[in-house]
Amino acid sequence: MPGLMEIARKYGPLQPLKGARIAGCLHMTIQTAVLIRTLIALGAQVTWSSCNIFSTQDHAAAAIAASGVPVYAWK
């Protein structure tokens, strides 16, 4: 996670993913939330789906959804 946070800090102002539309399907955990926030910081539009309801962390999905990202994940 520190690597993702550093990428967002270093490249966020450059917006290298501006205009990119990314749909992801991965376990919805806190670590995934950091990945999603990094993609957004780099300029991407993100939509996310959980690949496994048993690994979904509802609080992580709720935090990402509250920031305006479409999230299809619940336990």
PDB file of C-alpha atoms in Angstrom, residues 18-69:
ATOM      1  CA  LYS A  18      -7.113  11.104 -17.367  1.00  0.00           C
ATOM      2  CA  GLY A  19      -9.895   9.926 -19.660  1.00  0.00           C
ATOM      3  CA  ALA A  20      -9.335   6.244 -18.861  1.00  0.00           C
ATOM      4  CA  ARG A  21     -12.376   4.254 -17.789  1.00  0.00           C
ATOM      5  CA  ILE A  22     -11.419   1.313 -15.582  1.00  0.00           C
ATOM      6  CA  ALA A  23     -13.760  -1.449 -14.435  1.00  0.00           C
ATOM      7  CA  GLY A  24     -12.322  -3.772 -11.830  1.00  0.00           C
ATOM      8  CA  CYS A  25     -13.386  -7.078 -10.352  1.00  0.00           C
ATOM      9  CA  LEU A  26     -11.321  -7.982  -7.306  1.00  0.00           C
ATOM     10  CA  HIS A  27     -11.822  -8.753  -3.622  1.00  0.00           C
ATOM     11  CA  MET A  28     -13.324  -5.591  -2.050  1.00  0.00           C
ATOM     12  CA  THR A  29     -10.976  -4.995   0.874  1.00  0.00           C
ATOM     13  CA  ILE A  30      -9.204  -2.022   2.396  1.00  0.00           C
ATOM     14  CA  GLN A  31      -6.216  -2.783   0.167  1.00  0.00           C
ATOM     15  CA  THR A  32      -8.467  -2.682  -2.904  1.00  0.00           C
ATOM     16  CA  ALA A  33      -9.893   0.628  -1.680  1.00  0.00           C
ATOM     17  CA  VAL A  34      -6.364   2.074  -1.701  1.00  0.00           C
ATOM     18  CA  LEU A  35      -5.906   0.790  -5.266  1.00  0.00           C
ATOM     19  CA  ILE A  36      -9.201   2.392  -6.345  1.00  0.00           C
ATOM     20  CA  ARG A  37      -8.295   5.709  -4.728  1.00  0.00           C
ATOM     21  CA  THR A  38      -4.908   5.596  -6.451  1.00  0.00           C
ATOM     22  CA  LEU A  39      -6.529   5.053  -9.849  1.00  0.00           C
ATOM     23  CA  ILE A  40      -8.872   7.981  -9.186  1.00  0.00           C
ATOM     24  CA  ALA A  41      -5.982  10.186  -8.040  1.00  0.00           C
ATOM     25  CA  LEU A  42      -4.264   9.400 -11.343  1.00  0.00           C
ATOM     26  CA  GLY A  43      -7.325  10.636 -13.232  1.00  0.00           C
ATOM     27  CA  ALA A  44      -9.252   7.453 -14.068  1.00  0.00           C
ATOM     28  CA  GLN A  45     -13.009   6.941 -13.877  1.00  0.00           C
ATOM     29  CA  VAL A  46     -13.510   3.739 -11.881  1.00  0.00           C
ATOM     30  CA  THR A  47     -16.326   1.232 -11.452  1.00  0.00           C
ATOM     31  CA  TRP A  48     -15.805  -1.741  -9.166  1.00  0.00           C
ATOM     32  CA  SER A  49     -17.324  -5.163  -8.548  1.00  0.00           C
ATOM     33  CA  SER A  50     -16.362  -7.702  -5.913  1.00  0.00           C
ATOM     34  CA  CYS A  51     -15.294 -11.127  -7.148  1.00  0.00           C
ATOM     35  CA  ASN A  52     -16.167 -12.945  -3.915  1.00  0.00           C
ATOM     36  CA  ILE A  53     -18.927 -12.024  -1.481  1.00  0.00           C
ATOM     37  CA  PHE A  54     -17.187 -13.883   1.333  1.00  0.00           C
ATOM     38  CA  SER A  55     -14.063 -11.700   1.142  1.00  0.00           C
ATOM     39  CA  THR A  56     -15.933  -8.396   0.849  1.00  0.00           C
ATOM     40  CA  GLN A  57     -15.318  -5.906   3.642  1.00  0.00           C
ATOM     41  CA  ASP A  58     -18.546  -3.910   3.762  1.00  0.00           C
ATOM     42  CA  HIS A  59     -16.907  -0.885   5.384  1.00  0.00           C
ATOM     43  CA  ALA A  60     -14.369  -0.676   2.542  1.00  0.00           C
ATOM     44  CA  ALA A  61     -17.109  -0.924  -0.094  1.00  0.00           C
ATOM     45  CA  ALA A  62     -19.184   1.703   1.733  1.00  0.00           C
ATOM     46  CA  ALA A  63     -16.252   4.126   1.958  1.00  0.00           C
ATOM     47  CA  ILE A  64     -15.543   3.869  -1.766  1.00  0.00           C
ATOM     48  CA  ALA A  65     -19.244   4.146  -2.657  1.00  0.00           C
ATOM     49  CA  ALA A  66     -19.541   7.243  -0.444  1.00  0.00           C
ATOM     50  CA  SER A  67     -16.835   8.910  -2.528  1.00  0.00           C
ATOM     51  CA  GLY A  68     -19.013   8.548  -5.630  1.00  0.00           C
ATOM     52  CA  VAL A  69     -17.483   5.442  -7.200  1.00  0.00           C
TER      53      VAL A  69
END
